């Protein structure tokens, strides 16, 4: 009887015979029925020896290199190789056990702590050049690298603050003028109240004078130097509204337009180094000389042909109406060192003055660098060929730079209108909020990421454009606008209008925290005016560290919790009615504001 193995072989034989040329059957058929290998062409024995010898030599060389490489590259100690360092596992240290929801919020959110400290200890932080004893009157340091409190203003709330590297000016909560710095008094340069009883609400500073606006629309021009304030005739000394008394005599000049209408008054003032602009409640603009040293001669007054020699009879600083803006209702004004901007209610910008660096928004003419009458800036050209319709919403200026923000709304162009883009239905009506800059940018003050000497046209600040966030209150994605933009001589800062929260109470969850508005800085940093603690210029907006950190030495308890690997950023506290002194003091409405001056910066608690 045939064995099972023989039956299997017999069953496979026919298939094996038919597939004698196939190698697939090698593992299935017995050795007896495997196909014979096909004859191969004979190879040269010499070639085989060469190949074998080359492979052997290559293997030896590779092996030697493999052995020698660690010996040649390894670190040694006392002639002996050092092995790899032993990995050390580092675990996060356990957090302090909290006893209340508020203490838990403090540990969870540095922004929450910043908001609380701004309410509990209002005041002024300043940094940058201290050559004029402005940033730190009690210090002999030439520069202050990071934000530091000015002790005189501890627990004070100010109406306004303006800084120059040689003098400072502020309005206290009562509306009085406070001055300090070596340009004010070389011997007594600490903060001093000078102008009292005028209920000032806004300030602007020129090269050597302070322009103050009172609540009733009166405008005063006050000398920076205390010696000049004490000399000369005091206007209105015999009237009930006298600017001086036996305790504080002050010499001043009144800047009052002659053609104000019934009920019309000045509501805003701005100043460059030599000129100032005044905006009325009816949208008219007046300009005047604001310096005792030089008469404005670069077209920044907006009065065609006006010079020192042909000025009209009367005071040299008498206001003149900018008639080139008569057809528009102006809602905002701005000034740089030698140029001016005006924005009307229709979203149009008018510029005039010095254009040596393209700060007026169009290419400069080297033969005629000054424009002495308002000239509209063609914003639509910036969006030519797009499906966006622009409208300017705000302006700012300082030094040799100008900035403006634009709401660009997407729309569907008509057939044959030249619009090359088709806007999806879901994007129609969507608003892109964009920031544009022009002027001198060699210090990085344009914020565009480039070092530009002269601007030929406005350039978009991409870091501050087309930003969006999710608003939980409205359950929608909303654009992030600029709340405020402050421009100094060579640097600037932008306060973002992002979603903030300042209403957290003890009844909320311990995970509900307060947080403020982001603020970014850029530009020249030769005197550490950016507050980064470093001296390099920065050509793109950047964050700085929170004010109340140990390095800033503010004199109050530091409660900012910073764990290893974390990077906290400074935020401004938005307006809120709170009780000072940790909830035990008087109730006030207060917010934090940032101010860029001439080579200095400040953050202060504002009424």
Short mmCIF file of C-alpha atoms in Angstrom, two decimals, residues 182-441:
data_model
loop_
_atom_site.label_atom_id
_atom_site.label_comp_id
_atom_site.label_asym_id
_atom_site.label_seq_id
_atom_site.Cartn_x
_atom_site.Cartn_y
_atom_site.Cartn_z
CA UNK A 182 16.39 119.42 33.34
CA UNK A 183 14.77 121.50 30.59
CA UNK A 184 12.22 122.58 33.20
CA UNK A 185 14.77 123.38 35.90
CA UNK A 186 18.40 122.24 35.90
CA UNK A 187 18.59 122.34 39.70
CA UNK A 188 15.06 121.43 40.78
CA UNK A 189 14.10 118.91 38.11
CA UNK A 190 11.73 116.78 40.19
CA UNK A 191 7.97 116.84 39.38
CA UNK A 192 6.39 120.16 40.35
CA UNK A 193 2.87 121.54 39.93
CA UNK A 194 3.09 124.73 37.85
CA UNK A 195 -0.21 125.68 36.21
CA UNK A 196 -3.22 125.46 38.51
CA UNK A 197 -6.94 126.03 38.27
CA UNK A 198 -7.39 125.65 34.50
CA UNK A 199 -9.00 122.19 34.49
CA UNK A 200 -6.69 120.90 31.75
CA UNK A 201 -7.72 117.72 29.93
CA UNK A 202 -5.17 117.27 27.11
CA UNK A 203 -1.52 118.06 26.42
CA UNK A 204 0.78 118.41 23.43
CA UNK A 205 4.45 119.38 23.49
CA UNK A 206 6.70 121.19 21.02
CA UNK A 207 10.43 121.80 21.20
CA UNK A 208 10.19 124.31 24.06
CA UNK A 209 6.51 124.84 24.93
CA UNK A 210 3.56 122.90 26.31
CA UNK A 211 0.15 123.23 24.66
CA UNK A 212 -2.68 122.59 27.12
CA UNK A 213 -6.39 122.21 26.37
CA UNK A 214 -8.92 122.93 29.12
CA UNK A 215 -12.34 121.36 29.55
CA UNK A 216 -14.04 124.53 28.27
CA UNK A 217 -12.02 124.57 25.02
CA UNK A 218 -9.41 127.17 25.97
CA UNK A 219 -5.89 126.53 24.68
CA UNK A 220 -2.78 127.66 26.58
CA UNK A 221 0.83 127.77 25.45
CA UNK A 222 3.17 127.48 28.46
CA UNK A 223 6.99 127.69 28.37
CA UNK A 224 8.81 124.50 29.32
CA UNK A 225 11.49 126.33 31.30
CA UNK A 226 10.58 127.49 34.79
CA UNK A 227 12.69 130.62 34.29
CA UNK A 228 10.58 131.61 31.26
CA UNK A 229 7.41 130.99 33.23
CA UNK A 230 8.50 133.42 35.93
CA UNK A 231 9.57 136.18 33.52
CA UNK A 232 7.38 138.46 31.44
CA UNK A 233 3.80 139.63 31.88
CA UNK A 234 1.28 137.13 33.20
CA UNK A 235 -1.82 137.19 31.03
CA UNK A 236 -5.07 137.62 32.88
CA UNK A 237 -3.31 138.29 36.18
CA UNK A 238 -6.08 140.67 37.29
CA UNK A 239 -8.96 138.41 36.28
CA UNK A 240 -10.67 135.70 38.27
CA UNK A 241 -9.28 133.13 35.86
CA UNK A 242 -5.68 134.14 36.45
CA UNK A 243 -3.06 131.54 35.68
CA UNK A 244 -0.85 132.64 38.51
CA UNK A 245 -0.95 133.32 42.17
CA UNK A 246 1.50 134.34 44.86
CA UNK A 247 2.44 130.69 45.20
CA UNK A 248 2.85 129.76 41.50
CA UNK A 249 3.25 132.62 39.00
CA UNK A 250 3.15 131.31 35.42
CA UNK A 251 3.69 133.16 32.16
CA UNK A 252 1.51 131.77 29.35
CA UNK A 253 -0.02 132.64 25.97
CA UNK A 254 -3.61 132.04 24.89
CA UNK A 255 -4.22 130.43 21.49
CA UNK A 256 -7.77 131.30 20.52
CA UNK A 257 -9.09 131.29 16.94
CA UNK A 258 -10.98 134.46 16.09
CA UNK A 259 -13.68 132.95 13.91
CA UNK A 260 -15.21 130.30 16.15
CA UNK A 261 -18.97 129.95 15.69
CA UNK A 262 -21.68 129.93 18.32
CA UNK A 263 -21.16 126.93 20.59
CA UNK A 264 -18.00 125.92 18.73
CA UNK A 265 -14.91 125.12 20.80
CA UNK A 266 -11.56 123.37 20.55
CA UNK A 267 -11.80 119.66 21.36
CA UNK A 268 -8.32 118.36 20.47
CA UNK A 269 -4.73 119.62 20.15
CA UNK A 270 -1.62 118.06 18.58
CA UNK A 271 1.88 119.45 18.24
CA UNK A 272 5.08 118.90 16.30
CA UNK A 273 8.42 120.50 17.08
CA UNK A 274 7.37 123.92 15.73
CA UNK A 275 3.62 123.84 15.00
CA UNK A 276 0.34 122.68 16.48
CA UNK A 277 -3.09 121.75 15.13
CA UNK A 278 -6.41 122.46 16.84
CA UNK A 279 -9.65 120.63 16.02
CA UNK A 280 -13.01 122.23 16.73
CA UNK A 281 -16.30 120.63 17.68
CA UNK A 282 -17.63 121.42 14.19
CA UNK A 283 -14.83 119.66 12.34
CA UNK A 284 -12.72 122.69 11.46
CA UNK A 285 -8.92 122.75 11.80
CA UNK A 286 -6.70 125.65 12.91
CA UNK A 287 -2.91 125.71 12.98
CA UNK A 288 -0.43 127.88 14.88
CA UNK A 289 3.23 128.20 15.74
CA UNK A 290 3.95 126.26 18.94
CA UNK A 291 7.63 127.01 19.51
CA UNK A 292 9.43 130.16 20.58
CA UNK A 293 12.63 129.12 18.80
CA UNK A 294 11.58 128.59 15.16
CA UNK A 295 8.62 129.61 13.00
CA UNK A 296 7.06 126.71 11.01
CA UNK A 297 8.51 126.96 7.50
CA UNK A 298 7.99 123.52 5.95
CA UNK A 299 4.32 123.79 5.04
CA UNK A 300 3.11 122.05 8.20
CA UNK A 301 0.69 124.88 9.01
CA UNK A 302 -1.28 124.13 5.83
CA UNK A 303 -1.40 127.83 4.89
CA UNK A 304 -0.06 128.33 1.33
CA UNK A 305 2.81 130.80 1.13
CA UNK A 306 2.88 131.65 4.85
CA UNK A 307 6.37 132.48 6.15
CA UNK A 308 7.89 134.47 8.98
CA UNK A 309 8.41 137.49 6.73
CA UNK A 310 4.86 137.70 5.30
CA UNK A 311 2.89 136.57 8.36
CA UNK A 312 -0.13 138.77 9.22
CA UNK A 313 0.06 141.44 11.87
CA UNK A 314 -0.41 140.28 15.43
CA UNK A 315 1.12 137.58 17.64
CA UNK A 316 3.47 135.22 15.87
CA UNK A 317 1.52 132.24 17.23
CA UNK A 318 -1.97 133.38 16.28
CA UNK A 319 -4.14 130.51 14.95
CA UNK A 320 -4.96 130.30 11.24
CA UNK A 321 -7.81 128.29 9.79
CA UNK A 322 -6.66 125.60 7.35
CA UNK A 323 -9.05 126.61 4.58
CA UNK A 324 -7.88 123.75 2.36
CA UNK A 325 -9.97 121.50 4.59
CA UNK A 326 -13.08 123.67 4.57
CA UNK A 327 -15.07 121.29 2.38
CA UNK A 328 -14.60 118.37 4.78
CA UNK A 329 -15.70 117.71 8.33
CA UNK A 330 -12.53 116.62 10.09
CA UNK A 331 -12.83 114.14 12.96
CA UNK A 332 -9.17 113.44 13.79
CA UNK A 333 -5.81 115.25 13.55
CA UNK A 334 -2.20 114.11 13.94
CA UNK A 335 1.23 115.74 13.75
CA UNK A 336 4.78 114.59 13.22
CA UNK A 337 7.87 116.69 13.80
CA UNK A 338 7.29 118.77 10.65
CA UNK A 339 4.14 117.40 8.98
CA UNK A 340 0.38 117.17 9.59
CA UNK A 341 -2.49 114.76 8.92
CA UNK A 342 -6.26 115.19 9.01
CA UNK A 343 -8.99 112.56 8.69
CA UNK A 344 -12.55 113.44 7.74
CA UNK A 345 -15.83 111.68 8.48
CA UNK A 346 -15.86 110.11 4.99
CA UNK A 347 -12.63 108.21 5.69
CA UNK A 348 -10.34 110.42 3.60
CA UNK A 349 -6.84 111.50 4.66
CA UNK A 350 -5.30 114.90 3.95
CA UNK A 351 -1.57 115.47 4.48
CA UNK A 352 0.68 118.52 4.33
CA UNK A 353 4.11 119.66 5.47
CA UNK A 354 7.53 118.09 5.07
CA UNK A 355 7.72 115.11 2.72
CA UNK A 356 11.48 114.58 2.66
CA UNK A 357 11.10 110.94 3.70
CA UNK A 358 7.73 110.21 2.12
CA UNK A 359 5.87 110.74 5.40
CA UNK A 360 2.95 112.37 3.56
CA UNK A 361 2.18 109.08 1.83
CA UNK A 362 3.43 109.77 -1.69
CA UNK A 363 6.83 109.86 -3.35
CA UNK A 364 8.97 112.81 -2.31
CA UNK A 365 10.16 115.47 -4.73
CA UNK A 366 13.73 116.37 -3.87
CA UNK A 367 13.39 119.77 -5.52
CA UNK A 368 10.12 120.59 -3.73
CA UNK A 369 10.03 118.51 -0.53
CA UNK A 370 7.39 120.66 1.21
CA UNK A 371 3.63 120.68 0.61
CA UNK A 372 1.99 123.79 2.11
CA UNK A 373 -1.66 122.94 1.48
CA UNK A 374 -3.72 119.84 2.32
CA UNK A 375 -3.39 117.11 -0.25
CA UNK A 376 -5.70 114.05 -0.29
CA UNK A 377 -3.96 110.70 -0.09
CA UNK A 378 -5.25 108.31 -2.81
CA UNK A 379 -6.03 105.32 -0.60
CA UNK A 380 -7.98 103.56 -3.37
CA UNK A 381 -4.76 103.09 -5.34
CA UNK A 382 -3.45 100.85 -2.58
CA UNK A 383 -6.32 98.43 -3.30
CA UNK A 384 -6.37 98.70 -7.09
CA UNK A 385 -7.14 95.37 -8.72
CA UNK A 386 -8.62 93.86 -5.58
CA UNK A 387 -12.19 93.24 -4.48
CA UNK A 388 -11.77 95.41 -1.37
CA UNK A 389 -13.30 98.81 -0.78
CA UNK A 390 -11.17 100.79 1.74
CA UNK A 391 -12.13 103.37 4.33
CA UNK A 392 -9.60 104.96 6.70
CA UNK A 393 -10.67 104.71 10.34
CA UNK A 394 -7.80 106.32 12.30
CA UNK A 395 -4.50 108.19 11.86
CA UNK A 396 -1.35 108.71 13.90
CA UNK A 397 1.97 110.47 13.37
CA UNK A 398 5.22 111.26 15.11
CA UNK A 399 8.80 112.05 14.20
CA UNK A 400 9.16 111.43 10.46
CA UNK A 401 6.43 108.78 10.22
CA UNK A 402 2.71 108.51 9.54
CA UNK A 403 0.30 105.63 10.18
CA UNK A 404 -3.33 104.95 9.33
CA UNK A 405 -5.74 102.06 9.73
CA UNK A 406 -8.16 100.91 7.06
CA UNK A 407 -11.38 98.93 7.06
CA UNK A 408 -11.33 97.11 3.70
CA UNK A 409 -14.70 95.51 2.96
CA UNK A 410 -14.97 92.77 0.35
CA UNK A 411 -17.51 93.38 -2.41
CA UNK A 412 -18.43 91.88 -5.75
CA UNK A 413 -17.38 94.10 -8.64
CA UNK A 414 -19.68 94.65 -11.60
CA UNK A 415 -19.09 92.72 -14.81
CA UNK A 416 -16.63 94.61 -16.97
CA UNK A 417 -15.52 96.87 -14.13
CA UNK A 418 -11.94 95.59 -14.27
CA UNK A 419 -12.13 93.63 -11.02
CA UNK A 420 -9.99 90.54 -11.60
CA UNK A 421 -11.12 88.60 -8.54
CA UNK A 422 -14.39 86.84 -7.91
CA UNK A 423 -15.35 86.99 -4.23
CA UNK A 424 -17.06 83.90 -2.77
CA UNK A 425 -20.51 84.61 -1.37
CA UNK A 426 -19.38 83.71 2.17
CA UNK A 427 -16.71 86.45 2.06
CA UNK A 428 -18.93 89.26 0.80
CA UNK A 429 -19.10 92.03 3.37
CA UNK A 430 -16.19 90.66 5.36
CA UNK A 431 -13.98 93.40 6.77
CA UNK A 432 -10.21 93.21 6.68
CA UNK A 433 -8.64 95.59 9.18
CA UNK A 434 -5.22 96.73 7.98
CA UNK A 435 -2.50 99.11 9.19
CA UNK A 436 -0.32 101.14 6.82
CA UNK A 437 2.84 103.15 7.44
CA UNK A 438 4.99 105.63 5.53
CA UNK A 439 8.02 107.83 6.12
CA UNK A 440 11.52 107.16 7.39
CA UNK A 441 12.18 103.59 8.51
#
